[in-house]
GROMACS .gro file of C-alpha atoms in nm:
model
  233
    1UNK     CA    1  12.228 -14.645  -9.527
    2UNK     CA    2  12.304 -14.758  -9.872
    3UNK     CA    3  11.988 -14.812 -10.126
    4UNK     CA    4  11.853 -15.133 -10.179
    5UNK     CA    5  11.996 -15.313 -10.507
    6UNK     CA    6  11.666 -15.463 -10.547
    7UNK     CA    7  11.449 -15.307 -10.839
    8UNK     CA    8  11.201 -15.144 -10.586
    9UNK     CA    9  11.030 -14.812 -10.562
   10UNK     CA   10  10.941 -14.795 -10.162
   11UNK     CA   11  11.254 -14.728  -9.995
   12UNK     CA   12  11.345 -14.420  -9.772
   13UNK     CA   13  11.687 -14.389  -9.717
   14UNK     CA   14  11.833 -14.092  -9.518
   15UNK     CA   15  12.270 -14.088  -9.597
   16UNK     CA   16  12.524 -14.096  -9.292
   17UNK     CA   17  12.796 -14.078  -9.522
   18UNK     CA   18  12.895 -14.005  -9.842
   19UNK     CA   19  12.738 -14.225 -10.090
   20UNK     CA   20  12.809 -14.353 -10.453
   21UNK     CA   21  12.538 -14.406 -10.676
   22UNK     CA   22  12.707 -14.633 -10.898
   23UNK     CA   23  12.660 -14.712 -11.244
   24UNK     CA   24  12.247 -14.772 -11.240
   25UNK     CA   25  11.926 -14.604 -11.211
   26UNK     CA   26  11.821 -14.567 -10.834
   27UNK     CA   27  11.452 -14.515 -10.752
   28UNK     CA   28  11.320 -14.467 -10.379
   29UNK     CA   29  11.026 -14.323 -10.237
   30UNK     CA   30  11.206 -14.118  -9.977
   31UNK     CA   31  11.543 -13.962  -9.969
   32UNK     CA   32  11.733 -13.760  -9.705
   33UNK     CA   33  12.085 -13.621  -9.758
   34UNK     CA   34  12.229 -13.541  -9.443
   35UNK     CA   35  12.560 -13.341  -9.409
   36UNK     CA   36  12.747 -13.536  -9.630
   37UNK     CA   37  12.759 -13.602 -10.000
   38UNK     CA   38  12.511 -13.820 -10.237
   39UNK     CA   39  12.688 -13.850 -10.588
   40UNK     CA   40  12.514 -13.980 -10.880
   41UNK     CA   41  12.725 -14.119 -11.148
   42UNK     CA   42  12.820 -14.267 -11.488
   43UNK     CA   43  12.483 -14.037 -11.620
   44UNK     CA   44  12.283 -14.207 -11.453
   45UNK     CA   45  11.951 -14.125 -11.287
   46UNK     CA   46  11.769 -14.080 -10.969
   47UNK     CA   47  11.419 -14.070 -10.912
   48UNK     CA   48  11.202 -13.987 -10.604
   49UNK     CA   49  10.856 -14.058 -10.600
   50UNK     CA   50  10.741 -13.900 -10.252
   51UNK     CA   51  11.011 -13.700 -10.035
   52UNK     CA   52  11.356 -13.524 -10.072
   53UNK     CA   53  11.521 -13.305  -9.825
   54UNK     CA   54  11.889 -13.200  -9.877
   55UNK     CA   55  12.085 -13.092  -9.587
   56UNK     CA   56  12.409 -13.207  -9.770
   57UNK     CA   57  12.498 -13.189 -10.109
   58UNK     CA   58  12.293 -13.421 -10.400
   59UNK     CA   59  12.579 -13.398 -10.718
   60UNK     CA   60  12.444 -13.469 -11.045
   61UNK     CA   61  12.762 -13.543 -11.205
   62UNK     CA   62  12.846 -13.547 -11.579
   63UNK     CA   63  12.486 -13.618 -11.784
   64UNK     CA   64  12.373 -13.767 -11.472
   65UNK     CA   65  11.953 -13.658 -11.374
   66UNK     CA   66  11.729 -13.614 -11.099
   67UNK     CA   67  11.378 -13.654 -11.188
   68UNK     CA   68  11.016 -13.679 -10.899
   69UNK     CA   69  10.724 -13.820 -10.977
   70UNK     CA   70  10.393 -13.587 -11.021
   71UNK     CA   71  10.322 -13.442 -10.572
   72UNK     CA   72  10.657 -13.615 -10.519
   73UNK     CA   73  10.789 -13.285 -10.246
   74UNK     CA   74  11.084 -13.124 -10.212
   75UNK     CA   75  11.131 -13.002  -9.863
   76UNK     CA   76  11.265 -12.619  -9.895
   77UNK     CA   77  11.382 -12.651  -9.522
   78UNK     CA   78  11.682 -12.831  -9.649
   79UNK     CA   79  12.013 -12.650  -9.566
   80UNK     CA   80  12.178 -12.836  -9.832
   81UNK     CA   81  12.211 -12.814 -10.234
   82UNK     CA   82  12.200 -12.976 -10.558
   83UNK     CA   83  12.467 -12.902 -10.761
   84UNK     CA   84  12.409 -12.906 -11.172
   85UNK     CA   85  12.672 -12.898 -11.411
   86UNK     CA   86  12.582 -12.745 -11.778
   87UNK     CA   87  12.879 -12.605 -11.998
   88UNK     CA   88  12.815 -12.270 -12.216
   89UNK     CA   89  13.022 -12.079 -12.514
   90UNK     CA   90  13.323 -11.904 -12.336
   91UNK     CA   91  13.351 -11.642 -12.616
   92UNK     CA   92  13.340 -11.327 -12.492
   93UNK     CA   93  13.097 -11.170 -12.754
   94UNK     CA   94  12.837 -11.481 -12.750
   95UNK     CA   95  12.522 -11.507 -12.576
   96UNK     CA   96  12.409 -11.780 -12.386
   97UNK     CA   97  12.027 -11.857 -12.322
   98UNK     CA   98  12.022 -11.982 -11.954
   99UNK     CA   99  11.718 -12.144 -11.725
  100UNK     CA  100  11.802 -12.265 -11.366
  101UNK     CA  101  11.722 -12.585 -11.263
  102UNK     CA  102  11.768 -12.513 -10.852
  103UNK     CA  103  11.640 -12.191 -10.657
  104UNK     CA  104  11.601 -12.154 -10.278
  105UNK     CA  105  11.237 -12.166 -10.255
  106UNK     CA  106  11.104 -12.314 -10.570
  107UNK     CA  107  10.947 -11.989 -10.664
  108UNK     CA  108  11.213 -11.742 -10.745
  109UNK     CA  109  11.607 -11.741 -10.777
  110UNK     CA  110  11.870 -11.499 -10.836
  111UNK     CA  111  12.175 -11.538 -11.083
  112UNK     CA  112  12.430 -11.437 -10.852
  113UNK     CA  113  12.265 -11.705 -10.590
  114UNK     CA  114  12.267 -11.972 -10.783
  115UNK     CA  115  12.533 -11.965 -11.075
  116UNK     CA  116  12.897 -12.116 -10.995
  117UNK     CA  117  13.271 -12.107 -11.119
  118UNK     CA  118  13.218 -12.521 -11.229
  119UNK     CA  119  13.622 -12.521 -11.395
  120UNK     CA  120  13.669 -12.744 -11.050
  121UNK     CA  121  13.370 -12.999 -11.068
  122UNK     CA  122  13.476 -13.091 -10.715
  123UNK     CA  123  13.473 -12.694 -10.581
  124UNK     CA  124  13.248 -12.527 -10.753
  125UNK     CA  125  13.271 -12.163 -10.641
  126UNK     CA  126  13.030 -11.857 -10.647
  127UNK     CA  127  13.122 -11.623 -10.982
  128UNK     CA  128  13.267 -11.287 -10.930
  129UNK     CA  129  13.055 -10.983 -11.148
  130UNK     CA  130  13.213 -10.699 -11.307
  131UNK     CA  131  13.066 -10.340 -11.457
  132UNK     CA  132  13.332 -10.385 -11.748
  133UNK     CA  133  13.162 -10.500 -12.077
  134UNK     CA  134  13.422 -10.795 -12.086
  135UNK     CA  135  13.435 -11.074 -11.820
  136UNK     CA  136  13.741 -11.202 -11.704
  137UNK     CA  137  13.825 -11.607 -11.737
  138UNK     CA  138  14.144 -11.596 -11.612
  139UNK     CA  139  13.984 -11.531 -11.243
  140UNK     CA  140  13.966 -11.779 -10.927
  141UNK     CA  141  13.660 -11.823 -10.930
  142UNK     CA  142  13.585 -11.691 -11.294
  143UNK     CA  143  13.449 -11.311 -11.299
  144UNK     CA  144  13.165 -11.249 -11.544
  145UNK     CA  145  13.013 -10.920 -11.680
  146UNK     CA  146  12.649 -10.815 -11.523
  147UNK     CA  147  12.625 -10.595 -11.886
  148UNK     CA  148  12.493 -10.857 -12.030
  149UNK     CA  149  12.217 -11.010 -11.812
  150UNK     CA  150  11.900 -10.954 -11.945
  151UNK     CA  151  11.529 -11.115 -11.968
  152UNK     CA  152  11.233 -11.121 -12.223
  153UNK     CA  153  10.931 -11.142 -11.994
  154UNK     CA  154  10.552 -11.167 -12.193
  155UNK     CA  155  10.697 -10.870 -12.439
  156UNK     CA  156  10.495 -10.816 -12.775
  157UNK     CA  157  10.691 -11.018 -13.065
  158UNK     CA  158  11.022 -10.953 -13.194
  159UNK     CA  159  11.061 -10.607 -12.983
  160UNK     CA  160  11.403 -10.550 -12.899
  161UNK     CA  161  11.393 -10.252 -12.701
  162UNK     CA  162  11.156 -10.473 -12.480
  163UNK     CA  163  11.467 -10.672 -12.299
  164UNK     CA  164  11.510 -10.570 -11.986
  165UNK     CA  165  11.822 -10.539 -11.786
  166UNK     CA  166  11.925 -10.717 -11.486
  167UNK     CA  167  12.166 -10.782 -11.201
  168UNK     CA  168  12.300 -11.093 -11.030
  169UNK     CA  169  12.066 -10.986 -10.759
  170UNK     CA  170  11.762 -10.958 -10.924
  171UNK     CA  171  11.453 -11.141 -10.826
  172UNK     CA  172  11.351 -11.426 -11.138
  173UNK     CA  173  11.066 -11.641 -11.154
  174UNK     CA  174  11.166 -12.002 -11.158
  175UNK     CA  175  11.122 -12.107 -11.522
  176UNK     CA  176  11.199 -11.757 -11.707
  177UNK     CA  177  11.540 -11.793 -11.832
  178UNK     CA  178  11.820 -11.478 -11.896
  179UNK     CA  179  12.090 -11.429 -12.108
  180UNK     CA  180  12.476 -11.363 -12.011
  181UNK     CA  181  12.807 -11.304 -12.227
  182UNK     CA  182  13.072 -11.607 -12.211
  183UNK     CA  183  13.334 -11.596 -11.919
  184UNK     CA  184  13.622 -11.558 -12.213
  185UNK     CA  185  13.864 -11.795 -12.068
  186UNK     CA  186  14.051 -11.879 -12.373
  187UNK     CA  187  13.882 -12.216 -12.449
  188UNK     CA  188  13.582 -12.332 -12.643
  189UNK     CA  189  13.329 -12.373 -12.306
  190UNK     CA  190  13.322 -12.263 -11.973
  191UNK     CA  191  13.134 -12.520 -11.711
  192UNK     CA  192  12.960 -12.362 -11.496
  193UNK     CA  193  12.745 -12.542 -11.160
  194UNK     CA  194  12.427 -12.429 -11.070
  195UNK     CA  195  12.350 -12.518 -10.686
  196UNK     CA  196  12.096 -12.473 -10.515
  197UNK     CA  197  11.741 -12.666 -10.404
  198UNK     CA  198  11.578 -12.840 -10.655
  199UNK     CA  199  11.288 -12.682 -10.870
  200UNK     CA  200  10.973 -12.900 -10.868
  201UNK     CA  201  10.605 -12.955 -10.978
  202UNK     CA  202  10.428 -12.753 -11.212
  203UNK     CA  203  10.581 -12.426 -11.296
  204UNK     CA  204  10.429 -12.142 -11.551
  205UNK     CA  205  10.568 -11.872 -11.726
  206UNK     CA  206  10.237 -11.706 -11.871
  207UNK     CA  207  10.295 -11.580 -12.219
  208UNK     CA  208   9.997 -11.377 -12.418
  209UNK     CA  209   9.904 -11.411 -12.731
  210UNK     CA  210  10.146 -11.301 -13.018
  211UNK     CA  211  10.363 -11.199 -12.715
  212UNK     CA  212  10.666 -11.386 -12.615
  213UNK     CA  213  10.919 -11.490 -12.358
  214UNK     CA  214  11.276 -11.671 -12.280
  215UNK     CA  215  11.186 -11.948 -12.072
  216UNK     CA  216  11.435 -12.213 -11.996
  217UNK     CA  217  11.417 -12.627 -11.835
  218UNK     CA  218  11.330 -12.519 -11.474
  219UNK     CA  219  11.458 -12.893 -11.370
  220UNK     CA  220  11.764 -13.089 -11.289
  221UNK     CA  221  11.680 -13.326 -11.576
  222UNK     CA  222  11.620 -13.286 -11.955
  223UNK     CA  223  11.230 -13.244 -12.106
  224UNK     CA  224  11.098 -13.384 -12.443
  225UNK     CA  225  11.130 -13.062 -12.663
  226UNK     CA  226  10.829 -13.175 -12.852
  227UNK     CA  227  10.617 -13.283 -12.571
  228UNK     CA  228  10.680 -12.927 -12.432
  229UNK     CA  229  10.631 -12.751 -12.748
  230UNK     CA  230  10.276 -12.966 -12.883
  231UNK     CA  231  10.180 -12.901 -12.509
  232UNK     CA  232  10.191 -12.527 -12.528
  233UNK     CA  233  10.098 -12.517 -12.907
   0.00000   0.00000   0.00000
């Protein structure tokens, strides 16, 4: 089933085969993505007001969004993914601040679980991990260094001995972000895809007074900078 081209908000549709969104905004009230792939295009958006389950794939390509409505659910049952696309420095001595958009629970998510070798948009591939304080671009699927993950969890201001180290494996609330070294493959970005399910509802990172954190978008869609920021004034 193809959506409606109506401007309405109550359909469920469930895919049987792989589907185009085209180039406009598609809002439904129900969507299942069966073993196949739902593609939305040309940046443009979807949103779901009550249901998603993903047994397929859901691709967000290029600038392209996913956005539910407030109790809209995401059902974690899902065998499939979401796959997001977001391109960092490739240098090998920059940081990038990271936050995923997808775990596979909604609660916690791991770097090595959900961070992807994105060079091939169409075959996005999990990243290799190295000991070595270099990564390695040149790689199929790229192979980055674990030397440099690291997060800033509700630490007192400005303490730098306070970051602590991490692996690919390690556990991370959903909405605490992480740093990681680019993938140095000779070029000015490296794409990477995050897949996984879909992060939803409210989500918290509790930070104490004159303490801080690195907290990162925890969705598949971009947030007003200052509505966040007045919001947690």
């Amino acid at each position: 089933m193809i959506p409606n081209t109506n401007s309405v908000d109550w359909n469920i549709v469930r895919t049987n085969h792989n589907v185009n969104s085209g180039n406009r905004t598609t809002t439904l009230l129900g969507l299942l993505v069966d073993t196949n792939t739902y593609s939305i295009t040309n940046d443009q958006s979807l949103f779901i007001t009550k249901y998603l389950n993903i047994d397929g794939t859901l691709d967000l390509v290029g600038e392209s969004q996913f956005l539910q409505n407030t109790g809209s659910v995401v059902d974690y049952t899902g065998s499939g993914s979401l796959e997001r696309d977001q391109q960092g420095a490739a240098n090998l001595f920059a940081y990038n601040y990271w936050g995923s958009p997808v775990a596979s629970n909604g609660n916690t998510y791991s770097v090595g679980g959900v961070l992807n070798d994105g060079s091939d948009v169409n075959n996005p591939q999990p990243t290799l991990w190295t000991n070595s304080a270099n990564a390695n671009g040149s790689t199929t699927p790229v192979t980055m260094s674990r030397r440099w993950l690291y997060l800033y969890e509700n630490y007192p201001e400005a303490s730098y001995a306070d970051w602590k180290l991490i692996s690919e494996a390690t556990s991370i609330p959903v909405g605490l972000g992480f740093t990681m070294k680019g993938s140095g493959n000779g070029g000015t970005n490296q794409n990477y895809t995050f897949v996984g399910q879909p992060n939803n509802g409210t989500i918290t990172s509790p930070v104490t007074a004159n303490y801080q954190a690195l907290v990162g978008n925890p969705y598949p869609s971009a947030i007003d900078a200052h509505t966040f920021i007045n919001d947690n004034s």
